[in-house]
Coordinates of C-alpha atoms in Angstrom, one line a residue:
M1 CA 0.0 0.0 0.0
E2 CA 1.4 3.4 -1.0
K3 CA 1.2 6.5 1.2
V4 CA 1.4 10.1 0.2
I5 CA 4.0 11.7 2.6
F6 CA 4.1 15.1 0.9
A7 CA 1.8 17.1 -1.3
K8 CA 2.0 20.6 -2.7
Y9 CA -0.9 22.3 -4.6
V10 CA 0.3 25.1 -6.9
N11 CA -3.0 27.0 -7.4
D12 CA -1.8 30.6 -7.3
R13 CA -0.8 30.5 -11.0
G14 CA -2.6 30.9 -14.2
E15 CA -4.9 28.0 -15.0
K16 CA -2.6 26.3 -17.5
Y17 CA 0.2 26.2 -14.9
R18 CA -1.7 24.7 -12.0
L19 CA -0.3 21.3 -10.8
R20 CA -0.2 19.1 -7.8
T21 CA 3.1 17.5 -6.7
E22 CA 3.2 14.4 -4.4
I23 CA 5.9 12.3 -2.9
V24 CA 4.7 8.7 -2.3
K25 CA 6.2 6.0 -0.1
H26 CA 5.6 2.4 -1.2
E27 CA 5.3 -0.8 0.8
D28 CA 8.9 -1.8 0.1
G29 CA 10.1 1.5 1.5
S30 CA 11.0 3.0 -1.9
R31 CA 9.8 6.5 -2.9
S32 CA 8.6 8.1 -6.1
V33 CA 7.4 11.5 -7.2
R34 CA 4.4 12.3 -9.3
K35 CA 2.8 15.5 -10.7
L36 CA -0.9 15.6 -11.4
P37 CA -3.0 18.2 -13.2
C38 CA -5.2 20.7 -11.3
G39 CA -7.6 21.7 -14.0
K40 CA -8.4 21.1 -17.7
Y41 CA -5.0 22.4 -19.0
G42 CA -2.9 20.5 -16.5
M43 CA -2.1 17.5 -18.8
D44 CA -0.9 19.9 -21.5
R45 CA 1.6 21.2 -19.0
L46 CA 2.7 17.7 -18.0
R47 CA 3.2 16.8 -21.7
Y48 CA 5.3 19.9 -22.0
I49 CA 7.5 18.9 -19.0
E50 CA 8.0 15.4 -20.5
K51 CA 9.1 16.9 -23.8
T52 CA 11.4 19.2 -22.0
C53 CA 13.0 16.3 -20.2
R54 CA 14.0 14.7 -23.5
V55 CA 15.4 17.9 -25.0
L56 CA 17.4 18.8 -21.8
T57 CA 18.8 15.3 -21.5
E58 CA 20.2 15.7 -25.1
E59 CA 21.6 19.2 -24.3
F60 CA 23.2 18.1 -21.1
S61 CA 24.7 14.9 -22.5
G62 CA 28.4 14.7 -21.7
S63 CA 28.0 16.8 -18.6
F64 CA 28.2 15.8 -14.9
L65 CA 24.8 17.6 -14.6
K66 CA 22.1 15.0 -15.2
I67 CA 18.4 15.4 -15.9
N68 CA 16.0 13.5 -13.6
K69 CA 14.0 11.0 -15.6
V70 CA 10.2 11.3 -16.0
E71 CA 7.5 9.0 -17.5
L72 CA 4.2 10.3 -18.8
S73 CA 1.1 8.2 -18.2
Y74 CA -2.5 8.9 -19.1
D75 CA -3.3 11.0 -16.0
R76 CA 0.0 11.9 -14.4
L77 CA 3.8 12.4 -14.8
N78 CA 5.9 9.9 -12.8
I79 CA 9.3 11.2 -11.7
D80 CA 12.3 9.3 -10.3
Y81 CA 12.9 10.0 -6.6
V82 CA 16.6 11.0 -6.3
E83 CA 18.5 10.3 -3.0
G84 CA 21.1 12.7 -1.8
N85 CA 21.4 16.3 -0.5
S86 CA 20.5 19.4 -2.4
L87 CA 23.3 21.7 -3.6
A88 CA 21.7 24.3 -1.3
Y89 CA 22.3 22.0 1.7
E90 CA 25.9 21.3 0.6
V91 CA 26.9 25.0 0.3
E92 CA 25.2 25.9 3.6
K93 CA 27.1 23.1 5.3
C94 CA 30.4 24.6 3.9
E95 CA 29.4 28.0 5.4
E96 CA 28.5 26.4 8.7
Q97 CA 32.0 24.8 8.8
N98 CA 33.6 28.1 7.7
D99 CA 35.1 26.3 4.7
V100 CA 35.3 29.1 2.1
K101 CA 37.4 27.1 -0.3
A102 CA 34.9 24.2 -0.5
Y103 CA 32.0 26.6 -0.9
V104 CA 33.7 28.5 -3.7
N105 CA 34.7 25.2 -5.4
L106 CA 31.1 23.9 -5.3
V107 CA 29.6 27.1 -6.7
T108 CA 32.3 27.7 -9.2
G109 CA 32.2 24.1 -10.5
F110 CA 28.4 24.4 -11.0
A111 CA 28.5 27.9 -12.6
D112 CA 31.4 27.0 -14.9
E113 CA 29.6 23.9 -16.1
L114 CA 26.5 25.9 -17.0
R115 CA 28.7 28.4 -18.9
R116 CA 30.4 25.5 -20.7
I117 CA 27.0 24.0 -21.9
A118 CA 25.5 27.4 -22.9
R119 CA 27.1 27.8 -26.2
E120 CA 24.4 29.5 -28.2
D121 CA 24.3 33.3 -28.8
F122 CA 21.3 35.0 -27.1
T123 CA 18.8 36.4 -29.6
V124 CA 15.5 38.2 -28.8
T125 CA 12.4 36.5 -30.2
D126 CA 8.7 37.3 -30.0
S127 CA 8.2 34.3 -27.7
F128 CA 10.9 35.7 -25.4
T129 CA 9.4 39.2 -25.3
E130 CA 5.9 37.8 -24.6
V131 CA 7.2 36.2 -21.4
F132 CA 10.1 38.4 -20.3
G133 CA 9.2 41.8 -21.8
E134 CA 11.5 44.0 -23.8
V135 CA 15.2 44.3 -23.1
P136 CA 17.7 46.9 -24.3
A137 CA 19.1 46.2 -27.7
G138 CA 22.6 45.0 -27.9
I139 CA 22.6 42.7 -24.9
S140 CA 25.4 40.2 -25.6
D141 CA 25.2 36.9 -23.8
K142 CA 25.3 33.1 -24.2
S143 CA 22.2 30.9 -24.0
F144 CA 21.1 27.3 -23.8
K145 CA 19.2 25.8 -26.8
V146 CA 16.4 25.3 -24.3
S147 CA 16.5 27.4 -21.2
D148 CA 15.8 26.1 -17.7
I149 CA 15.6 29.4 -15.8
D150 CA 15.0 27.7 -12.4
L151 CA 18.5 26.1 -11.9
I152 CA 18.6 27.3 -8.2
F153 CA 20.6 25.3 -5.7
S154 CA 17.5 23.7 -4.1
N155 CA 16.6 22.1 -7.5
V156 CA 19.9 20.2 -7.8
I157 CA 20.6 17.0 -5.8
V158 CA 24.2 16.0 -5.1
K159 CA 25.3 12.5 -4.4
D160 CA 28.7 10.7 -4.9
G161 CA 29.9 13.6 -7.1
K162 CA 26.8 13.4 -9.4
Y163 CA 24.5 16.4 -9.8
T164 CA 20.9 15.8 -10.8
I165 CA 18.5 18.5 -11.8
I166 CA 15.2 17.4 -10.3
D167 CA 12.8 20.3 -11.3
Y168 CA 12.8 21.8 -14.8
E169 CA 9.2 22.9 -15.1
W170 CA 10.2 26.5 -15.9
T171 CA 12.0 25.7 -19.1
Y172 CA 11.5 27.6 -22.3
H173 CA 12.2 26.4 -25.7
F174 CA 13.8 29.6 -26.9
S175 CA 16.8 31.7 -26.1
V176 CA 17.2 33.3 -22.6
P177 CA 20.3 35.1 -21.5
L178 CA 22.5 33.0 -19.2
G179 CA 23.1 36.1 -17.1
Y180 CA 19.4 36.2 -16.1
I181 CA 19.5 32.5 -15.1
M182 CA 22.6 33.2 -12.9
Y183 CA 20.7 36.2 -11.5
R184 CA 17.8 33.9 -10.4
I185 CA 20.3 31.6 -8.7
Y186 CA 21.7 34.7 -6.9
K187 CA 18.2 35.9 -6.0
Y188 CA 16.5 32.7 -4.9
S189 CA 19.3 30.6 -3.5
K190 CA 20.5 31.5 0.0
K191 CA 23.3 34.0 -0.2
P192 CA 26.4 33.6 2.0
K193 CA 27.0 36.0 4.8
E194 CA 29.1 39.0 4.0
V195 CA 31.7 38.0 6.6
F196 CA 32.0 34.5 5.0
L197 CA 32.1 35.6 1.4
A198 CA 31.7 39.1 0.1
D199 CA 28.6 39.7 -2.0
E200 CA 30.7 41.2 -4.8
E201 CA 32.9 38.1 -4.9
Y202 CA 29.8 35.9 -4.9
K203 CA 28.3 37.8 -7.9
R204 CA 31.7 37.6 -9.6
I205 CA 31.8 33.8 -9.3
L206 CA 28.3 33.6 -10.8
G207 CA 29.3 36.1 -13.5
I208 CA 26.6 38.7 -12.7
D209 CA 27.0 42.1 -14.2
D210 CA 25.7 44.8 -11.8
T211 CA 24.8 47.1 -14.6
L212 CA 22.3 44.5 -16.0
I213 CA 20.6 43.7 -12.6
P214 CA 17.8 46.3 -13.3
V215 CA 17.2 44.6 -16.6
Y216 CA 17.0 41.2 -15.0
E217 CA 14.6 42.6 -12.3
R218 CA 12.2 43.8 -15.0
M219 CA 12.5 40.4 -16.8
E220 CA 11.7 38.7 -13.5
E221 CA 8.6 40.9 -12.9
S222 CA 7.4 40.1 -16.5
F223 CA 8.0 36.4 -15.9
Q224 CA 6.1 36.4 -12.6
A225 CA 3.3 38.3 -14.3
S226 CA 3.2 35.7 -17.1
T227 CA 2.7 32.9 -14.7
V228 CA -0.4 34.4 -13.1
K229 CA -2.0 35.8 -16.2
G230 CA -5.8 35.8 -15.8
H231 CA -5.5 35.2 -12.1
A232 CA -5.0 37.3 -9.0
P233 CA -2.8 35.3 -6.5
L234 CA -3.2 35.7 -2.8
W235 CA 0.3 37.2 -2.4
R236 CA -0.7 40.1 -4.6
L237 CA -3.9 40.7 -2.7
Y238 CA -2.1 41.0 0.6
D239 CA -2.0 44.8 0.6
T240 CA -5.7 45.1 -0.3
I241 CA -6.9 42.7 2.5
G242 CA -7.8 44.3 5.8
K243 CA -5.6 43.3 8.8
G244 CA -8.1 43.5 11.6
L245 CA -8.6 47.3 11.7
Y246 CA -11.7 49.1 10.5
N247 CA -10.8 51.9 8.0
P248 CA -13.6 53.9 6.4
Q249 CA -11.4 54.7 3.4
E250 CA -10.8 51.0 2.8
E251 CA -14.6 50.4 3.1
M252 CA -15.0 52.8 0.2
L253 CA -13.1 50.3 -2.0
K254 CA -16.1 48.0 -1.7
S255 CA -18.2 50.4 -3.6
A256 CA -18.4 49.7 -7.3
E257 CA -18.7 53.4 -7.9
E258 CA -15.3 54.0 -6.2
L259 CA -13.8 51.2 -8.3
E260 CA -15.1 52.8 -11.5
L261 CA -13.6 56.2 -10.4
R262 CA -10.2 54.5 -9.9
R263 CA -10.2 53.0 -13.3
I264 CA -7.3 54.0 -15.5
Q265 CA -8.0 55.2 -19.1
I266 CA -5.4 55.1 -21.9
K267 CA -6.2 56.9 -25.1
K268 CA -4.1 56.6 -28.2
G269 CA -4.4 59.2 -31.0
Y270 CA -3.0 58.7 -34.6
G271 CA -3.8 62.1 -36.2
T272 CA -5.2 60.3 -39.3
E273 CA -8.4 58.6 -40.4
R274 CA -7.4 55.9 -38.0
E275 CA -9.7 56.0 -35.0
E276 CA -8.5 56.7 -31.5
E277 CA -8.1 53.7 -29.3
N278 CA -9.2 53.6 -25.6
D279 CA -8.1 51.0 -23.1
Y280 CA -9.4 50.8 -19.6
I281 CA -7.6 48.9 -16.8
F282 CA -8.2 48.6 -13.1
P283 CA -5.2 49.4 -11.0
M284 CA -3.4 46.3 -9.5
P285 CA -0.6 47.7 -7.4
D286 CA 2.4 45.5 -6.3
I287 CA 3.6 45.0 -2.8
N288 CA 5.0 48.5 -2.8
G289 CA 1.8 50.1 -4.2
D290 CA 3.3 50.6 -7.6
I291 CA 1.2 50.2 -10.8
T292 CA 3.2 49.2 -13.9
I293 CA 1.6 49.7 -17.3
D294 CA 3.2 48.5 -20.5
I295 CA 1.5 50.0 -23.5
K296 CA 2.0 48.6 -27.0
V297 CA 2.2 51.3 -29.8
D298 CA 3.3 51.5 -33.4
S299 CA 5.0 54.0 -35.7
E300 CA 1.7 55.8 -36.5
I301 CA 0.9 57.0 -33.0
K302 CA 1.0 60.8 -32.5
F303 CA -0.6 61.3 -29.1
L304 CA -1.0 59.4 -25.9
Q305 CA -3.2 60.4 -22.9
I306 CA -3.4 58.6 -19.6
A307 CA -6.1 59.4 -17.1
P308 CA -4.9 57.8 -13.8
A309 CA -8.5 58.1 -12.3
S310 CA -11.8 59.9 -12.7
R311 CA -11.4 61.7 -9.4
R312 CA -9.0 63.9 -7.5
C313 CA -5.8 62.2 -6.8
S314 CA -2.0 62.5 -6.2
V315 CA 0.3 60.6 -8.6
Y316 CA 3.9 59.7 -7.9
L317 CA 5.3 59.1 -11.4
K318 CA 8.2 56.8 -10.9
E319 CA 8.8 56.0 -14.6
F320 CA 7.6 57.2 -18.0
T321 CA 9.8 55.7 -20.7
G322 CA 9.7 54.6 -24.3
F323 CA 11.4 51.7 -26.0
N324 CA 12.7 51.7 -29.6
G325 CA 15.5 49.2 -29.2
E326 CA 16.8 51.3 -26.3
R327 CA 14.8 52.7 -23.4
Y328 CA 14.5 56.5 -23.2
Q329 CA 12.9 59.1 -20.9
V330 CA 9.7 60.4 -22.3
D331 CA 8.8 64.2 -22.3
W332 CA 5.3 64.6 -20.8
D333 CA 2.9 67.2 -19.4
S334 CA -0.2 67.1 -17.2
N335 CA -3.1 69.3 -16.0
G336 CA -1.9 68.8 -12.4
V337 CA 0.4 70.7 -10.1
S338 CA 4.0 69.4 -9.6
A339 CA 6.9 70.9 -7.8
D340 CA 9.5 68.3 -8.9
K341 CA 8.1 66.5 -12.0
E342 CA 7.6 63.4 -9.9
L343 CA 4.7 64.1 -7.5
I344 CA 1.7 65.5 -9.3
T345 CA -1.4 66.6 -7.5
F346 CA -4.7 66.7 -9.5
D347 CA -7.5 68.9 -8.0
T348 CA -9.9 67.8 -10.7
T349 CA -12.1 64.9 -11.5
S350 CA -10.4 64.6 -14.9
P351 CA -6.7 64.2 -14.2
Q352 CA -4.6 63.7 -17.3
L353 CA -1.0 62.9 -18.4
W354 CA -0.1 63.2 -22.0
T355 CA 2.9 63.0 -24.3
Y356 CA 3.8 63.6 -28.0
D357 CA 7.4 62.2 -27.6
F358 CA 7.4 59.1 -29.9
R359 CA 10.9 58.4 -31.3
E360 CA 11.5 56.5 -34.5
G361 CA 11.1 52.7 -34.2
I362 CA 9.1 53.0 -30.9
T363 CA 7.3 49.8 -30.0
S364 CA 6.1 50.4 -26.4
L365 CA 5.8 52.7 -23.5
R366 CA 6.1 51.9 -19.8
V367 CA 4.5 53.9 -17.0
V368 CA 5.1 53.2 -13.4
L369 CA 3.0 55.2 -10.9
N370 CA 1.8 55.2 -7.4
I371 CA -1.7 56.8 -6.9
D372 CA -3.0 58.3 -3.7
Y373 CA -6.7 59.1 -4.0
L374 CA -7.5 62.5 -2.4
G375 CA -10.5 63.1 -0.2
N376 CA -12.1 66.5 0.8
T377 CA -9.7 66.7 3.7
N378 CA -6.8 67.1 1.3
T379 CA -7.9 70.6 0.0
A380 CA -5.7 72.5 2.4
K381 CA -2.8 70.2 1.3
Y382 CA -3.6 70.9 -2.3
A383 CA -3.6 74.7 -1.7
E384 CA -0.3 74.3 0.0
L385 CA 1.0 72.4 -2.9
Q386 CA -0.2 75.1 -5.3
N387 CA 1.7 77.7 -3.2
I388 CA 4.7 75.4 -3.3
A389 CA 4.4 75.1 -7.0
K390 CA 4.2 78.9 -7.4
M391 CA 7.2 79.2 -5.2
S392 CA 8.8 76.5 -7.3
E393 CA 8.1 78.5 -10.5
N394 CA 9.8 81.6 -8.9
K395 CA 12.6 79.4 -7.9
D396 CA 12.7 78.0 -11.4
T397 CA 13.1 81.5 -12.7
E398 CA 15.9 82.1 -10.3
I399 CA 17.4 78.8 -11.2
S400 CA 17.0 79.6 -14.9
S401 CA 18.9 82.9 -14.3
L402 CA 21.5 81.0 -12.4
K403 CA 21.7 78.4 -15.1
E404 CA 22.3 81.2 -17.7
M405 CA 25.0 82.6 -15.5
M406 CA 26.4 79.1 -15.0
D407 CA 26.2 78.6 -18.8
S408 CA 28.2 81.8 -19.2
L409 CA 30.7 80.8 -16.6
S410 CA 30.8 77.3 -18.1
L411 CA 31.6 78.9 -21.5
V412 CA 34.3 80.9 -19.9
L413 CA 35.5 77.9 -18.0
S414 CA 35.3 75.9 -21.2
E415 CA 37.4 78.5 -23.0
T416 CA 39.8 78.6 -20.1
K417 CA 40.0 74.8 -20.1
D418 CA 40.7 74.9 -23.9
K419 CA 43.4 77.5 -23.3
L420 CA 44.8 75.5 -20.5
A421 CA 44.6 72.4 -22.6
S422 CA 46.4 74.3 -25.4
L423 CA 49.0 75.5 -22.9
E424 CA 49.4 72.1 -21.5
E425 CA 49.8 70.7 -25.1
E426 CA 52.3 73.5 -25.7
R427 CA 54.0 72.7 -22.4
D428 CA 54.0 69.0 -23.3
G429 CA 55.4 69.9 -26.7
L430 CA 58.2 72.0 -25.2
A431 CA 58.8 69.3 -22.6
E432 CA 59.1 66.8 -25.4
Q433 CA 61.4 69.2 -27.3
A434 CA 63.5 69.7 -24.2
K435 CA 63.6 66.0 -23.7
N436 CA 64.7 65.5 -27.3
L437 CA 67.3 68.3 -27.0
S438 CA 68.5 66.7 -23.7
E439 CA 68.8 63.4 -25.5
I440 CA 70.6 65.1 -28.4
C441 CA 72.9 66.9 -25.9
E442 CA 73.5 63.7 -24.1
G443 CA 74.3 62.0 -27.4
R444 CA 76.6 64.9 -28.4
Q445 CA 78.3 64.7 -25.0
N446 CA 78.8 61.0 -25.5
E447 CA 80.3 61.7 -28.9
I448 CA 82.6 64.4 -27.4
N449 CA 83.7 62.0 -24.7
L450 CA 84.4 59.4 -27.4
L451 CA 86.4 62.0 -29.4
K452 CA 88.3 63.0 -26.3
A453 CA 89.1 59.4 -25.6
C454 CA 90.2 59.0 -29.3
V455 CA 92.3 62.2 -29.0
S456 CA 93.8 60.9 -25.8
D457 CA 94.6 57.6 -27.5
K458 CA 96.1 59.5 -30.5
D459 CA 98.2 61.7 -28.1
K460 CA 99.5 58.6 -26.4
M461 CA 100.2 57.0 -29.8
L462 CA 102.1 60.2 -30.9
E463 CA 104.0 60.2 -27.6
D464 CA 104.9 56.5 -28.2
K465 CA 105.9 57.4 -31.8
D466 CA 108.0 60.3 -30.6
K467 CA 109.8 58.0 -28.2
K468 CA 110.2 55.5 -31.0
L469 CA 111.4 58.3 -33.3
E470 CA 113.9 59.5 -30.7
E471 CA 115.1 56.0 -30.2
K472 CA 115.4 55.7 -34.1
M473 CA 117.4 58.9 -34.2
Q474 CA 119.7 57.7 -31.4
W475 CA 120.0 54.5 -33.3
I476 CA 120.8 56.4 -36.5
Y477 CA 123.4 58.5 -34.7
Q478 CA 124.8 55.3 -33.3
R479 CA 124.8 53.8 -36.8
D480 CA 126.5 57.0 -38.1
D481 CA 129.3 56.5 -35.6
V482 CA 129.5 52.8 -36.5
I483 CA 129.5 53.7 -40.3
R484 CA 132.3 56.2 -39.7
A485 CA 134.2 53.6 -37.7
K486 CA 133.5 51.1 -40.5
M487 CA 134.7 53.7 -43.1
N488 CA 137.9 54.2 -41.1
E489 CA 138.2 50.5 -40.7
I490 CA 137.7 50.1 -44.5
S491 CA 140.3 52.8 -45.1
L492 CA 142.7 50.9 -42.8
H493 CA 141.7 47.7 -44.6
K494 CA 142.5 49.3 -47.9
K495 CA 145.9 50.3 -46.6
E496 CA 146.3 46.9 -45.1
K497 CA 145.3 45.4 -48.3
K498 CA 148.0 47.3 -50.2
R499 CA 150.4 46.1 -47.6
T500 CA 149.1 42.6 -47.7
D501 CA 149.2 42.6 -51.5
K502 CA 152.8 43.5 -51.3
I503 CA 153.3 40.8 -48.7
S504 CA 151.3 38.4 -50.9
E505 CA 153.7 39.0 -53.8
E506 CA 156.6 38.3 -51.5
N507 CA 154.8 35.3 -50.1
A508 CA 154.1 34.0 -53.6
R509 CA 157.8 34.1 -54.3
T510 CA 158.4 32.5 -51.0
I511 CA 155.8 29.9 -51.8
N512 CA 157.5 29.1 -55.0
E513 CA 160.7 28.7 -53.2
L514 CA 159.1 26.6 -50.6
G515 CA 157.5 24.5 -53.3
E516 CA 160.8 23.7 -54.7
K517 CA 162.0 22.9 -51.2
I518 CA 158.9 20.7 -50.6
D519 CA 159.6 18.7 -53.8
G520 CA 163.1 18.0 -52.5
M521 CA 161.7 17.1 -49.1
S522 CA 159.1 14.8 -50.7
I523 CA 162.0 12.8 -52.2
E524 CA 163.6 12.7 -48.8
L525 CA 160.2 11.7 -47.3
D526 CA 159.9 8.8 -49.6
S527 CA 163.3 7.7 -48.5
L528 CA 162.4 8.1 -44.9
K529 CA 159.2 6.1 -45.4
G530 CA 161.3 3.1 -46.6
E531 CA 163.4 3.4 -43.5
I532 CA 160.3 3.7 -41.3
E533 CA 158.8 0.5 -42.8
S534 CA 162.1 -1.3 -42.1
L535 CA 162.0 0.1 -38.5
C536 CA 158.3 -0.9 -38.1
Q537 CA 159.2 -4.4 -39.1
K538 CA 161.9 -4.5 -36.6
L539 CA 159.5 -3.0 -34.0
G540 CA 157.0 -5.8 -34.7
E541 CA 159.7 -8.4 -34.1
T542 CA 160.7 -6.6 -30.9
E543 CA 157.0 -6.5 -29.7
Q544 CA 156.7 -10.2 -30.3
K545 CA 159.7 -10.9 -28.2
Y546 CA 158.4 -8.5 -25.6
Q547 CA 155.1 -10.4 -25.4
E548 CA 156.9 -13.7 -25.1
L549 CA 159.0 -12.2 -22.3
A550 CA 155.8 -10.8 -20.6
K551 CA 154.2 -14.2 -20.7
E552 CA 157.3 -15.7 -19.2
H553 CA 157.4 -13.0 -16.5
G554 CA 153.7 -13.8 -15.7
R555 CA 154.5 -17.5 -15.3
V556 CA 157.4 -16.6 -12.9
V557 CA 155.4 -14.1 -10.9
N558 CA 152.4 -16.5 -10.5
S559 CA 154.6 -19.4 -9.7
T560 CA 154.7 -20.9 -6.2
C561 CA 158.4 -20.5 -5.9
W562 CA 158.1 -16.8 -6.6
K563 CA 155.4 -16.3 -4.0
I564 CA 157.4 -18.3 -1.4
T565 CA 160.4 -16.2 -1.9
K566 CA 158.5 -12.9 -1.6
P567 CA 159.5 -12.3 2.0
L568 CA 163.1 -12.9 1.3
R569 CA 163.0 -10.3 -1.5
K570 CA 161.5 -7.7 0.8
I571 CA 164.3 -8.4 3.4
K572 CA 167.0 -8.1 0.7
R573 CA 165.6 -4.6 -0.4
H574 CA 165.8 -3.3 3.1

């Protein structure tokens, strides 16, 4: 037997979005989730979610972010029950443990993966404008093929490193800027405390541009309005429901006549054969009491009139803008009294605001106003406001005079600034010239220093050459002395040569004489050679005899007899 352990009825939306969600516990202890329709359009919504599951599963393939599976039956949508903790729980646990690094890693990993998957360029379509309203032209951002705008931390279950997206009901099959999806994470997921992680750092991790937050806020208002179209949810009626106190003015709201008097009329004029258009709306203020009116127009419009009521009232005009690709402030006028062009008091039963300011390409106007319906007791206040307005007009005159004076001073200041700028440019030019001259002078000084160094080297070389030249001259002088000595020596040699020539002649004669003597001596030498040969022969014979005697002497000396008689010989010598 199954048991419903949780049920949630979503009946504060438009009829086609109303569903019931149940968590069921089965006999075996397992759990499952199912969504059921609440109304005749509910099954269409369930079929849309089932189709979205298939498309998202394909887009997130290859990612660690998985899409929870669903199965459509004839009267319900069955959804897998995923065990684990939500990403919201995991980041809050990091904050409780004061683990900034783990917190940043979780959020950064999730945000980076979304940025990796969103590869399409964002483009504005009619379907987008219908849900999210108009956005400024030129917004550059990435987008998913199909855009789940509800990727808040509580819709992601984490277990064993796997991330499962369990709720993707608010997915649109057209382009939505990724920055807006990140903004919704920032807005609807619990923010870390400032002492734990600075808000600016948290927005930086999510990639949120502060300048686009007002755009995202208007998109969110349009989205919320689209979910309750044709229905007034309780949370919007809070400010109109009594809180236990009896208030006569609130009782007046019960009157149909009073409601009629508070009806807002919008009249569009075209200045041609085209008929004027009149729209009537009943004011539905938000929690701050503001009434936002978006008015569709086209290029033929010439005149727009807004009657905030059909009775005396005070209007705080917070915004009156047009949109032609960019939002601009509209010039307007009224039949009321205003001291600041924001708070307008109408002491008439026909209060009116009007404008002729329609720029090229205009497609819509937006009016945000807060209406205070005046009673008879407000007459004194109105008179006071009129006096204030007159004083304001006088002040406006003074201000206008002061503005003219300021314009004149501004002109003088502008001329002075121009002159100052010119002088500054001239000064900068002179400074640049001075800098260039300084660089030139520095370069010239370097050249001079180089030349001085060259001259010094040349001087040193000349000194060395002078020394060498002096040494050469001394060497030349010494050579001259040597040459003179050599000349003297040559002269002496010449004299000696003459003397020696004479001696040579005498020697030649002597040599001839000696030659003759040598010839005679050669004959004598030959004779002596014969005698020598004879003597040599005799000497050989003598040597032979000597060797024989030496041998004999050796035998005697080495004999035993000789050795025995040695002492006797010594005695005989003594």
